[in-house]
């Protein structure tokens, strides 16, 4: 192995040596602890340390790194305290995730490290977002993401690299090609000659280097960093290396030919660098022994969490479940604009809001959302809108039409067709203090961005206390003859995911107040907008900037015979039904938020009538109606005079033909279900 010291001083060369040795020696200790049962899992980076260490050393300390499971050297390189790392690995309360996450699945904002989720690829897009933040602020910085060669086969790799290239983002993608993805060798992973060849396909530069040579890694990445900052471009670096141990310690290495270990042992990054330093007389054997002793002492000084040091043993004076539940969401500090509470909502429009629509007349649903977004863009200079065709074209439903005349084009961003990367990038933006609203062209297409939402955005606050300040706009619903892939009601997919908020207005007033509230909320919010309401629903909307509180239902009508609990289009159907059946006293509750649910309002409505129909456009099985019905049965049984009934759409995909679609929709069965309930 050839080492080129270039202009590096002896001090720098020695510092690099210490930084390289530190993670190796920590790992050796961890392997011991693993055998003693004191830690539960270990993904070894032995043999690959030069990559993590060299890359981290080449960056500024405040540049974001998105590492993976073998990148201990990133954490030690950023001086993350070892005792806290050990607590993290032991699942202790005082680790970085309060015992909620394993190994390296956590981040530390203080150290500009955003931890991985197990799905690997999503890290790449998060780096795009951090790099976008730097670009927007014209800061001279890069973001870095790691991937194994296995991860390059994921769609996220393609989306993230393409997005970085199209948006000219200063981001470095590091591939650690270590020969195997679990047991899968490279020839079962990809067919190109070298992974770096993929760079050209994205229109970016790339280089393949010896990932076991610390000086090569450091000098290359330093140069690449300067290139990315100066030229405002991404770069792909493929580091060749080898995984010297099993995928994780329990999984063994039977599938790896023995000669490969022998070959790569000769290429060990530490052994070779040490030899170079000795040959160059930069270090002698005595000094090396001294350095090793010092590191050993430092590692052994770190206390292990005592037996029984599980999180519950540490949580004093608070019920553990309450603490756990509370940490699912980031606290919303901005509560001053909440003009609509449950009590106020009994009187529509809420009494706290004056100048209701002034003399401009009623507003359409679509214009109410537009106005809420527009005012938010004015109010929050850190708000970025992203979506396909949202800039000049104004979006598929023209919600952002004209925005580019009022705001910088950088803030109203057309995206390539890559939902996952854009949502991942929104998380990177959030790490850097930006807010984003991501428009799905149709709610149906969120399925290809699903992973980022339900695993990255939703869980990040619970996992390590970071928040995802993001709104995903979801033009949803059927009734417009758009067929199975432009009509779905998929809110229930998200209601099942702790950490998300799910909002679904049914009036222009609520649409404006809730989109503003969603943008101000520091948590990820799925904001459903029924397409059929965009231009058919009109109503009074205050001109001023106001919020409708998330998590509060609206009592639309008070009645005594039967309750209809619904949201979105269901409220329109319920009102039509009530108007057509004026002999019945129907209590109508508009949930407005599906996660978290307003149980107080649900209970009040059940109490008003004792007979409840839960109505929604979503299909029956697994719909939110089941959850609400179960909750009422369990908590309001004494109020009930009949079983809780559900009226939902047929358990089929949404059909295209108008007659079929009409038959599919819940509305087709509303009268029948109401009669059943009334006559029970
Ligand atoms: C989406 C997804 N599929 C499967 C897995 C299971 N898994 C975890 S690590 C791994 C291999 C990853 O290989 P590579 O990206 O080359 O990284 P390495 O482990 O070699 O460092 C697999 C298949 C996963 N974590 N995520």
Short mmCIF file of N, CA, C and O in Angstrom, two decimals, residues 454-548:
data_model
loop_
_atom_site.label_atom_id
_atom_site.label_comp_id
_atom_site.label_asym_id
_atom_site.label_seq_id
_atom_site.Cartn_x
_atom_site.Cartn_y
_atom_site.Cartn_z
N UNK A 454 -43.14 7.05 7.14
CA UNK A 454 -43.53 6.25 8.31
C UNK A 454 -42.33 5.79 9.14
O UNK A 454 -42.49 5.49 10.33
N UNK A 455 -41.16 5.73 8.52
CA UNK A 455 -40.01 5.27 9.29
C UNK A 455 -39.04 6.37 9.69
O UNK A 455 -38.50 6.36 10.78
N UNK A 456 -38.82 7.32 8.79
CA UNK A 456 -37.85 8.37 9.13
C UNK A 456 -38.54 9.55 9.82
O UNK A 456 -38.27 9.84 10.97
N UNK A 457 -39.46 10.19 9.12
CA UNK A 457 -40.11 11.38 9.68
C UNK A 457 -40.87 11.06 10.97
O UNK A 457 -40.75 11.76 11.98
N UNK A 458 -41.65 10.01 10.92
CA UNK A 458 -42.56 9.72 12.03
C UNK A 458 -41.81 9.35 13.31
O UNK A 458 -42.24 9.70 14.40
N UNK A 459 -40.70 8.64 13.16
CA UNK A 459 -40.08 8.05 14.36
C UNK A 459 -38.93 8.86 14.93
O UNK A 459 -38.44 8.58 16.02
N UNK A 460 -38.51 9.87 14.20
CA UNK A 460 -37.24 10.52 14.59
C UNK A 460 -37.33 11.17 15.98
O UNK A 460 -36.39 11.10 16.76
N UNK A 461 -38.45 11.76 16.32
CA UNK A 461 -38.52 12.45 17.61
C UNK A 461 -38.48 11.46 18.76
O UNK A 461 -37.75 11.63 19.74
N UNK A 462 -39.21 10.40 18.62
CA UNK A 462 -39.19 9.38 19.67
C UNK A 462 -37.80 8.74 19.76
O UNK A 462 -37.30 8.48 20.86
N UNK A 463 -37.16 8.53 18.64
CA UNK A 463 -35.89 7.80 18.63
C UNK A 463 -34.76 8.61 19.24
O UNK A 463 -34.01 8.14 20.06
N UNK A 464 -34.60 9.85 18.79
CA UNK A 464 -33.48 10.62 19.36
C UNK A 464 -33.74 12.11 19.53
O UNK A 464 -32.83 12.91 19.66
N UNK A 465 -35.04 12.45 19.58
CA UNK A 465 -35.38 13.81 20.02
C UNK A 465 -35.33 14.88 18.95
O UNK A 465 -35.56 16.05 19.23
N UNK A 466 -35.01 14.50 17.71
CA UNK A 466 -35.00 15.49 16.62
C UNK A 466 -36.41 15.59 16.06
O UNK A 466 -37.17 14.63 16.16
N UNK A 467 -36.78 16.71 15.50
CA UNK A 467 -38.13 16.80 14.94
C UNK A 467 -38.09 16.89 13.42
O UNK A 467 -37.06 17.23 12.84
N UNK A 468 -39.21 16.57 12.82
CA UNK A 468 -39.32 16.62 11.36
C UNK A 468 -40.41 17.64 11.04
O UNK A 468 -41.60 17.33 11.10
N UNK A 469 -39.97 18.84 10.71
CA UNK A 469 -40.89 19.97 10.56
C UNK A 469 -41.43 20.01 9.12
O UNK A 469 -40.98 20.82 8.30
N UNK A 470 -42.34 19.12 8.83
CA UNK A 470 -42.72 18.88 7.43
C UNK A 470 -44.23 18.66 7.31
O UNK A 470 -44.84 17.99 8.14
N UNK A 471 -44.81 19.25 6.27
CA UNK A 471 -46.21 18.97 5.94
C UNK A 471 -46.23 18.29 4.58
O UNK A 471 -45.58 18.74 3.63
N UNK A 472 -46.96 17.20 4.50
CA UNK A 472 -47.13 16.53 3.21
C UNK A 472 -48.56 16.80 2.76
O UNK A 472 -49.51 16.36 3.43
N UNK A 473 -48.72 17.50 1.67
CA UNK A 473 -50.07 17.80 1.16
C UNK A 473 -50.56 16.64 0.29
O UNK A 473 -49.84 16.16 -0.59
N UNK A 474 -51.79 16.23 0.56
CA UNK A 474 -52.31 14.99 -0.04
C UNK A 474 -53.64 15.22 -0.74
O UNK A 474 -54.71 15.04 -0.14
N UNK A 475 -53.62 15.61 -2.02
CA UNK A 475 -54.88 15.72 -2.76
C UNK A 475 -55.51 14.32 -2.89
O UNK A 475 -54.94 13.45 -3.54
N UNK A 476 -56.64 14.14 -2.26
CA UNK A 476 -57.14 12.79 -2.04
C UNK A 476 -58.57 12.61 -2.54
O UNK A 476 -59.25 13.57 -2.89
N UNK A 477 -59.03 11.39 -2.53
CA UNK A 477 -60.45 11.11 -2.65
C UNK A 477 -60.97 10.80 -4.04
O UNK A 477 -60.33 11.08 -5.06
N UNK A 478 -62.17 10.20 -4.03
CA UNK A 478 -62.80 9.74 -5.27
C UNK A 478 -63.99 10.62 -5.62
O UNK A 478 -64.16 11.70 -5.10
N UNK A 479 -64.77 10.10 -6.57
CA UNK A 479 -65.96 10.84 -6.99
C UNK A 479 -65.71 11.71 -8.20
O UNK A 479 -66.57 12.48 -8.61
N UNK A 480 -64.51 11.60 -8.75
CA UNK A 480 -64.21 12.44 -9.92
C UNK A 480 -63.82 11.59 -11.14
O UNK A 480 -63.23 12.08 -12.09
N UNK A 481 -64.15 10.31 -11.08
CA UNK A 481 -63.91 9.43 -12.23
C UNK A 481 -62.45 9.26 -12.58
O UNK A 481 -62.08 9.19 -13.75
N UNK A 482 -61.61 9.20 -11.56
CA UNK A 482 -60.17 9.17 -11.83
C UNK A 482 -59.55 7.78 -11.69
O UNK A 482 -58.35 7.61 -11.90
N UNK A 483 -60.35 6.79 -11.31
CA UNK A 483 -59.84 5.42 -11.29
C UNK A 483 -58.99 5.09 -10.07
O UNK A 483 -58.80 5.91 -9.18
N UNK A 484 -58.47 3.84 -10.05
CA UNK A 484 -57.86 3.28 -8.83
C UNK A 484 -56.61 3.99 -8.32
O UNK A 484 -56.28 3.86 -7.16
N UNK A 485 -55.91 4.74 -9.18
CA UNK A 485 -54.64 5.31 -8.74
C UNK A 485 -54.65 6.83 -8.64
O UNK A 485 -53.59 7.45 -8.49
N UNK A 486 -55.81 7.42 -8.76
CA UNK A 486 -55.91 8.88 -8.58
C UNK A 486 -57.11 9.20 -7.68
O UNK A 486 -57.66 10.29 -7.77
N UNK A 487 -57.52 8.27 -6.84
CA UNK A 487 -58.77 8.46 -6.10
C UNK A 487 -58.74 7.93 -4.68
O UNK A 487 -59.71 8.06 -3.95
N UNK A 488 -57.64 7.33 -4.29
CA UNK A 488 -57.66 6.58 -3.03
C UNK A 488 -57.79 7.47 -1.80
O UNK A 488 -57.33 8.61 -1.78
N UNK A 489 -58.40 6.88 -0.79
CA UNK A 489 -58.39 7.47 0.54
C UNK A 489 -57.39 6.63 1.34
O UNK A 489 -57.67 5.50 1.69
N UNK A 490 -56.21 7.19 1.58
CA UNK A 490 -55.19 6.36 2.25
C UNK A 490 -54.79 6.90 3.62
O UNK A 490 -53.71 6.59 4.13
N UNK A 491 -55.69 7.69 4.22
CA UNK A 491 -55.35 8.28 5.52
C UNK A 491 -55.08 7.24 6.59
O UNK A 491 -54.25 7.45 7.48
N UNK A 492 -55.77 6.09 6.49
CA UNK A 492 -55.60 5.08 7.55
C UNK A 492 -54.18 4.51 7.59
O UNK A 492 -53.71 4.07 8.63
N UNK A 493 -53.49 4.52 6.43
CA UNK A 493 -52.10 4.05 6.43
C UNK A 493 -51.27 4.84 7.45
O UNK A 493 -50.36 4.31 8.07
N UNK A 494 -51.59 6.11 7.57
CA UNK A 494 -50.75 6.99 8.38
C UNK A 494 -51.25 7.13 9.81
O UNK A 494 -50.47 7.37 10.72
N UNK A 495 -52.57 6.95 9.98
CA UNK A 495 -53.14 7.03 11.32
C UNK A 495 -52.53 5.94 12.20
O UNK A 495 -52.42 6.08 13.41
N UNK A 496 -52.11 4.88 11.58
CA UNK A 496 -51.55 3.75 12.33
C UNK A 496 -50.09 3.99 12.72
O UNK A 496 -49.47 3.12 13.33
N UNK A 497 -49.54 5.15 12.39
CA UNK A 497 -48.11 5.36 12.61
C UNK A 497 -47.86 6.41 13.68
O UNK A 497 -48.04 7.60 13.43
N UNK A 498 -47.44 5.99 14.87
CA UNK A 498 -47.15 6.97 15.91
C UNK A 498 -46.09 7.97 15.43
O UNK A 498 -45.13 7.58 14.75
N UNK A 499 -46.30 9.21 15.76
CA UNK A 499 -45.32 10.25 15.39
C UNK A 499 -45.82 11.15 14.27
O UNK A 499 -45.31 12.24 14.08
N UNK A 500 -46.82 10.67 13.53
CA UNK A 500 -47.40 11.52 12.49
C UNK A 500 -48.62 12.23 13.05
O UNK A 500 -49.25 11.75 14.00
N UNK A 501 -48.99 13.33 12.43
CA UNK A 501 -50.30 13.92 12.67
C UNK A 501 -51.05 13.84 11.34
O UNK A 501 -50.44 13.99 10.28
N UNK A 502 -52.33 13.57 11.43
CA UNK A 502 -53.12 13.42 10.20
C UNK A 502 -54.31 14.38 10.27
O UNK A 502 -55.13 14.28 11.19
N UNK A 503 -54.35 15.28 9.32
CA UNK A 503 -55.33 16.36 9.34
C UNK A 503 -56.17 16.27 8.08
O UNK A 503 -55.65 15.96 7.01
N UNK A 504 -57.50 16.53 8.22
CA UNK A 504 -58.37 16.32 7.06
C UNK A 504 -59.54 17.29 7.14
O UNK A 504 -60.59 16.97 7.70
N UNK A 505 -59.38 18.51 6.59
CA UNK A 505 -60.46 19.50 6.70
C UNK A 505 -61.63 19.21 5.76
O UNK A 505 -61.46 18.54 4.75
N UNK A 506 -62.79 19.78 6.13
CA UNK A 506 -63.95 19.61 5.24
C UNK A 506 -64.54 20.95 4.80
O UNK A 506 -65.46 20.98 4.01
N UNK A 507 -64.02 22.05 5.35
CA UNK A 507 -64.54 23.36 4.94
C UNK A 507 -63.37 24.27 4.54
O UNK A 507 -62.24 24.05 5.01
N UNK A 508 -63.65 25.28 3.74
CA UNK A 508 -62.58 26.22 3.39
C UNK A 508 -61.98 26.89 4.63
O UNK A 508 -60.77 27.07 4.72
N UNK A 509 -62.83 27.21 5.59
CA UNK A 509 -62.36 27.85 6.82
C UNK A 509 -61.31 26.96 7.50
O UNK A 509 -60.21 27.39 7.83
N UNK A 510 -61.69 25.71 7.70
CA UNK A 510 -60.77 24.79 8.38
C UNK A 510 -59.53 24.51 7.53
O UNK A 510 -58.43 24.32 8.05
N UNK A 511 -59.74 24.46 6.22
CA UNK A 511 -58.60 24.16 5.33
C UNK A 511 -57.52 25.22 5.51
O UNK A 511 -56.33 24.91 5.63
N UNK A 512 -57.93 26.48 5.56
CA UNK A 512 -56.92 27.53 5.73
C UNK A 512 -56.32 27.48 7.14
O UNK A 512 -55.09 27.50 7.30
N UNK A 513 -57.17 27.42 8.14
CA UNK A 513 -56.67 27.43 9.52
C UNK A 513 -55.81 26.22 9.84
O UNK A 513 -54.83 26.31 10.58
N UNK A 514 -56.16 25.10 9.26
CA UNK A 514 -55.40 23.87 9.55
C UNK A 514 -54.09 23.80 8.76
O UNK A 514 -53.10 23.27 9.27
N UNK A 515 -54.08 24.33 7.54
CA UNK A 515 -52.79 24.27 6.81
C UNK A 515 -51.79 25.18 7.51
O UNK A 515 -50.60 24.85 7.64
N UNK A 516 -52.27 26.30 8.02
CA UNK A 516 -51.36 27.20 8.76
C UNK A 516 -50.88 26.51 10.04
O UNK A 516 -49.69 26.52 10.37
N UNK A 517 -51.82 25.87 10.74
CA UNK A 517 -51.43 25.17 11.97
C UNK A 517 -50.45 24.04 11.67
O UNK A 517 -49.50 23.81 12.42
N UNK A 518 -50.70 23.34 10.56
CA UNK A 518 -49.82 22.22 10.20
C UNK A 518 -48.40 22.72 9.93
O UNK A 518 -47.41 22.10 10.33
N UNK A 519 -48.32 23.85 9.25
CA UNK A 519 -46.99 24.40 8.94
C UNK A 519 -46.30 24.86 10.23
O UNK A 519 -45.09 24.71 10.39
N UNK A 520 -47.07 25.41 11.16
CA UNK A 520 -46.46 25.86 12.42
C UNK A 520 -46.13 24.72 13.36
O UNK A 520 -45.32 24.87 14.27
N UNK A 521 -46.76 23.58 13.14
CA UNK A 521 -46.50 22.44 14.01
C UNK A 521 -45.11 21.86 13.69
O UNK A 521 -44.78 21.65 12.53
N UNK A 522 -44.30 21.60 14.69
CA UNK A 522 -42.95 21.09 14.41
C UNK A 522 -42.90 19.61 14.03
O UNK A 522 -41.83 19.07 13.73
N UNK A 523 -44.05 18.95 14.01
CA UNK A 523 -44.10 17.51 13.71
C UNK A 523 -44.49 17.26 12.26
O UNK A 523 -45.05 18.14 11.60
N UNK A 524 -44.26 16.05 11.76
CA UNK A 524 -44.70 15.74 10.40
C UNK A 524 -46.22 15.61 10.33
O UNK A 524 -46.82 14.85 11.10
N UNK A 525 -46.83 16.37 9.44
CA UNK A 525 -48.29 16.38 9.33
C UNK A 525 -48.70 15.95 7.92
O UNK A 525 -48.21 16.50 6.93
N UNK A 526 -49.57 14.96 7.83
CA UNK A 526 -50.18 14.57 6.56
C UNK A 526 -51.45 15.39 6.42
O UNK A 526 -52.34 15.28 7.27
N UNK A 527 -51.51 16.19 5.39
CA UNK A 527 -52.61 17.13 5.24
C UNK A 527 -53.46 16.70 4.04
O UNK A 527 -53.07 16.88 2.89
N UNK A 528 -54.62 16.14 4.32
CA UNK A 528 -55.48 15.61 3.26
C UNK A 528 -56.43 16.70 2.74
O UNK A 528 -57.08 17.38 3.51
N UNK A 529 -56.46 16.80 1.41
CA UNK A 529 -57.32 17.80 0.76
C UNK A 529 -58.19 17.04 -0.24
O UNK A 529 -57.65 16.45 -1.19
N UNK A 530 -59.49 17.04 -0.01
CA UNK A 530 -60.33 16.28 -0.94
C UNK A 530 -60.43 17.03 -2.28
O UNK A 530 -60.90 18.16 -2.33
N UNK A 531 -60.03 16.36 -3.33
CA UNK A 531 -60.00 17.00 -4.66
C UNK A 531 -61.37 17.48 -5.10
O UNK A 531 -61.50 18.52 -5.73
N UNK A 532 -62.39 16.69 -4.74
CA UNK A 532 -63.73 17.06 -5.19
C UNK A 532 -64.26 18.28 -4.44
O UNK A 532 -65.23 18.91 -4.88
N UNK A 533 -63.61 18.62 -3.33
CA UNK A 533 -64.04 19.83 -2.60
C UNK A 533 -63.35 21.08 -3.11
O UNK A 533 -63.83 22.20 -2.88
N UNK A 534 -62.19 20.91 -3.78
CA UNK A 534 -61.38 22.06 -4.18
C UNK A 534 -62.23 23.19 -4.78
O UNK A 534 -62.10 24.35 -4.42
N UNK A 535 -63.08 22.80 -5.74
CA UNK A 535 -63.82 23.83 -6.47
C UNK A 535 -65.33 23.76 -6.25
O UNK A 535 -66.06 24.60 -6.75
N UNK A 536 -65.75 22.76 -5.47
CA UNK A 536 -67.20 22.66 -5.23
C UNK A 536 -67.59 23.23 -3.88
O UNK A 536 -68.73 23.62 -3.66
N UNK A 537 -66.63 23.29 -2.97
CA UNK A 537 -66.95 23.76 -1.61
C UNK A 537 -66.52 25.21 -1.46
O UNK A 537 -65.36 25.56 -1.73
N UNK A 538 -67.44 26.05 -1.04
CA UNK A 538 -67.10 27.45 -0.78
C UNK A 538 -67.60 27.81 0.61
O UNK A 538 -68.52 27.17 1.13
N UNK A 539 -67.01 28.83 1.19
CA UNK A 539 -67.47 29.22 2.52
C UNK A 539 -66.71 30.44 3.01
O UNK A 539 -65.74 30.88 2.38
N UNK A 540 -67.17 30.97 4.13
CA UNK A 540 -66.51 32.16 4.69
C UNK A 540 -65.14 31.80 5.25
O UNK A 540 -64.99 30.79 5.92
N UNK A 541 -64.18 32.65 4.96
CA UNK A 541 -62.81 32.43 5.44
C UNK A 541 -62.21 33.79 5.83
O UNK A 541 -62.22 34.71 5.01
N UNK A 542 -61.72 33.91 7.04
CA UNK A 542 -61.10 35.19 7.43
C UNK A 542 -59.91 35.52 6.54
O UNK A 542 -59.18 34.61 6.13
N UNK A 543 -59.73 36.79 6.29
CA UNK A 543 -58.58 37.20 5.47
C UNK A 543 -57.30 37.10 6.28
O UNK A 543 -56.22 36.96 5.73
N UNK A 544 -57.46 37.22 7.61
CA UNK A 544 -56.25 37.24 8.42
C UNK A 544 -55.60 35.86 8.53
O UNK A 544 -56.20 34.85 8.18
N UNK A 545 -54.39 35.90 9.04
CA UNK A 545 -53.60 34.68 9.27
C UNK A 545 -54.07 34.07 10.58
O UNK A 545 -54.02 34.71 11.61
N UNK A 546 -54.58 32.85 10.53
CA UNK A 546 -55.08 32.23 11.77
C UNK A 546 -54.89 30.72 11.71
O UNK A 546 -54.73 30.14 10.63
N UNK A 547 -54.92 30.15 12.89
CA UNK A 547 -54.81 28.69 12.97
C UNK A 547 -56.12 28.08 13.46
O UNK A 547 -56.81 28.67 14.28
N UNK A 548 -56.40 26.89 12.97
CA UNK A 548 -57.40 26.02 13.61
C UNK A 548 -56.58 24.95 14.32
O UNK A 548 -55.67 24.36 13.72
#
